[in-house]
Structure formats: C-alpha cells, structure tokens
Amino acid sequence: MEEVKKIIIELFTDIAKIHGHNKSFGEIYATIYLADKPLCIDDIVRELGISKGNVSMNLTKLEDMGFIKKVWIKGDRKNYYQCVEGFSSYRDIVEKKYKVISNACDNLEEIYRDSGEDEKEIISKKLEHIKHMKKVSKKVMELLKSMEG
C-alpha cells in the first residue's frame, strides 16, 4: 500500500507543478484524497511534516478551486477537509482554458483576415496549432462532462 500511496502523491504533485502550483499543493491534495476520513490541518502537518502556514495556504487554494470542501465533525471545532467527488473542478479548469484558447483563436482569425500574404503564411501556422489546442480542450471538456453522469 505504501508504494501505491507514493505513486499517487507523485502523480498529484506532478500535476500540481504542471499547473503552476507548488509541491505542497499536490502533496496535500493527495493526502486528503488517500485518507479514509476527513482530515484537519494538524493531521496533514503530521502526515507531511510541513508547516501549518503552508498547509493552511494550500488548503485555501484547493477549496477555492473546488477540489476539496470543509466538513463538520460533531463535537469538534476544527475545520476538516475531504475531496469533492466527481470531476467538476477539473472540468471548470479545462473550460477556463478552452475559453482563453477560443478567444485567442478568434482574435488570430480576425488578424489573419486583415493581413497581407506574407503575414498570412506565418499566422496560418500558429492558427493551425491553436485550433488544434482548442479541439483537444473541447474533447477533454466533453469527456469530463460525460464522466459526471
């Protein structure tokens, strides 16, 4: 089980880094994901050996992004966290990226139409690449929507 845990933590850490987050962001998310019960800040600090401030800051980011949520534990005043079920938070990220790519594509198409022949050749290559990114993003978005049920 430790090997599985290690692989999942590395996976979440690598994904976090790809998206511009720090290593702790991925480790914290993986720790909550792997837990069989909601965790409080102290549980995460103890598990990962990182500062309470770092944990708190990353929990706020994870919650704001919709990856985790606070849960209430009867008789305890601490905040506890668990992962949000489903893929809606991932879909939201992909949708935002799709909109950015789509806007850039629209802007480049407009510039392309108004350009001279020399510029059109250069813009055409870039536009083709961005259209491909748009198509892939749309497919990923549709896949995530279908996985939600």
C-alpha positions as semicolon CSV with decimal commas, in nm:
position;residue;x (nm);y (nm);z (nm)
1;M;0,000;0,000;0,000
2;E;0,290;0,238;0,068
3;E;0,405;0,204;-0,294
4;V;0,054;0,292;-0,419
5;K;0,044;0,592;-0,184
6;K;0,386;0,709;-0,307
7;I;0,280;0,683;-0,673
8;I;-0,044;0,876;-0,613
9;I;0,136;1,150;-0,419
10;E;0,392;1,182;-0,701
11;L;0,112;1,195;-0,958
12;F;-0,076;1,473;-0,778
13;T;0,249;1,662;-0,714
14;D;0,350;1,643;-1,082
15;I;0,003;1,759;-1,192
16;A;0,020;2,048;-0,944
17;K;0,360;2,156;-1,080
18;I;0,235;2,138;-1,440
19;H;-0,042;2,380;-1,345
20;G;0,193;2,621;-1,168
21;H;0,129;2,516;-0,809
22;N;0,391;2,420;-0,555
23;K;0,483;2,067;-0,449
24;S;0,292;2,101;-0,120
25;F;-0,031;2,176;-0,309
26;G;-0,013;1,834;-0,475
27;E;0,102;1,654;-0,161
28;I;-0,182;1,799;0,045
29;Y;-0,443;1,715;-0,216
30;A;-0,308;1,360;-0,247
31;T;-0,305;1,317;0,132
32;I;-0,669;1,422;0,158
33;Y;-0,757;1,207;-0,144
34;L;-0,594;0,900;0,011
35;A;-0,745;0,948;0,357
36;D;-1,030;0,725;0,465
37;K;-1,178;1,008;0,673
38;P;-1,180;1,389;0,666
39;L;-0,852;1,547;0,782
40;C;-0,780;1,861;0,984
41;I;-0,475;2,086;0,940
42;D;-0,292;1,911;1,225
43;D;-0,342;1,570;1,059
44;I;-0,191;1,699;0,734
45;V;0,101;1,872;0,911
46;R;0,176;1,549;1,098
47;E;0,150;1,334;0,783
48;L;0,363;1,555;0,556
49;G;0,596;1,726;0,803
50;I;0,539;2,072;0,653
51;S;0,446;2,398;0,824
52;K;0,095;2,479;0,937
53;G;0,105;2,805;0,738
54;N;0,194;2,622;0,418
55;V;-0,085;2,369;0,475
56;S;-0,337;2,643;0,554
57;M;-0,248;2,847;0,245
58;N;-0,274;2,546;0,014
59;L;-0,599;2,424;0,172
60;T;-0,749;2,765;0,094
61;K;-0,634;2,736;-0,270
62;L;-0,767;2,381;-0,301
63;E;-1,101;2,483;-0,153
64;D;-1,128;2,796;-0,371
65;M;-1,060;2,584;-0,680
66;G;-1,329;2,336;-0,581
67;F;-1,104;2,033;-0,524
68;I;-1,179;1,996;-0,153
69;K;-1,452;2,105;0,085
70;K;-1,483;2,166;0,458
71;V;-1,686;1,914;0,653
72;W;-1,828;1,940;1,002
73;I;-1,737;1,680;1,263
74;K;-1,983;1,672;1,552
75;G;-1,825;1,781;1,878
76;D;-1,509;1,924;1,718
77;R;-1,442;2,290;1,641
78;K;-1,157;2,226;1,396
79;N;-1,205;2,251;1,022
80;Y;-1,188;1,916;0,848
81;Y;-1,142;1,863;0,475
82;Q;-1,229;1,598;0,220
83;C;-1,209;1,575;-0,158
84;V;-1,502;1,681;-0,371
85;E;-1,650;1,386;-0,559
86;G;-1,657;1,384;-0,938
87;F;-1,474;1,583;-1,199
88;S;-1,648;1,922;-1,190
89;S;-1,341;2,107;-1,059
90;Y;-1,124;1,960;-1,336
91;R;-1,393;2,042;-1,593
92;D;-1,405;2,402;-1,468
93;I;-1,030;2,439;-1,519
94;V;-1,049;2,290;-1,869
95;E;-1,347;2,517;-1,954
96;K;-1,149;2,826;-1,847
97;K;-0,853;2,718;-2,059
98;Y;-1,086;2,644;-2,351
99;K;-1,232;2,997;-2,332
100;V;-0,885;3,153;-2,330
101;I;-0,777;2,939;-2,627
102;S;-1,102;3,010;-2,811
103;N;-1,066;3,387;-2,764
104;A;-0,706;3,377;-2,888
105;C;-0,818;3,171;-3,187
106;D;-1,094;3,421;-3,272
107;N;-0,852;3,714;-3,242
108;L;-0,593;3,544;-3,465
109;E;-0,857;3,460;-3,726
110;E;-0,959;3,826;-3,737
111;I;-0,598;3,940;-3,774
112;Y;-0,543;3,672;-4,040
113;R;-0,834;3,804;-4,249
114;D;-0,693;4,159;-4,237
115;S;-0,330;4,063;-4,309
116;G;-0,115;4,066;-4,619
117;E;0,002;3,744;-4,788
118;D;0,343;3,732;-4,612
119;E;0,183;3,769;-4,269
120;K;-0,093;3,520;-4,354
121;E;0,161;3,242;-4,403
122;I;0,314;3,299;-4,058
123;I;-0,022;3,347;-3,884
124;S;-0,166;3,041;-4,058
125;K;0,086;2,808;-3,895
126;K;0,022;2,949;-3,548
127;L;-0,352;2,949;-3,602
128;E;-0,346;2,583;-3,704
129;H;-0,167;2,492;-3,380
130;I;-0,408;2,695;-3,166
131;K;-0,711;2,545;-3,342
132;H;-0,574;2,201;-3,258
133;M;-0,537;2,306;-2,892
134;K;-0,897;2,429;-2,899
135;K;-1,020;2,100;-3,045
136;V;-0,834;1,892;-2,785
137;S;-0,958;2,113;-2,499
138;K;-1,315;2,073;-2,620
139;K;-1,280;1,693;-2,633
140;V;-1,136;1,683;-2,280
141;M;-1,419;1,906;-2,156
142;E;-1,680;1,678;-2,315
143;L;-1,512;1,369;-2,169
144;L;-1,515;1,519;-1,819
145;K;-1,882;1,614;-1,856
146;S;-1,970;1,260;-1,961
147;M;-1,787;1,117;-1,659
148;E;-2,007;1,314;-1,420
149;G;-2,309;1,109;-1,510
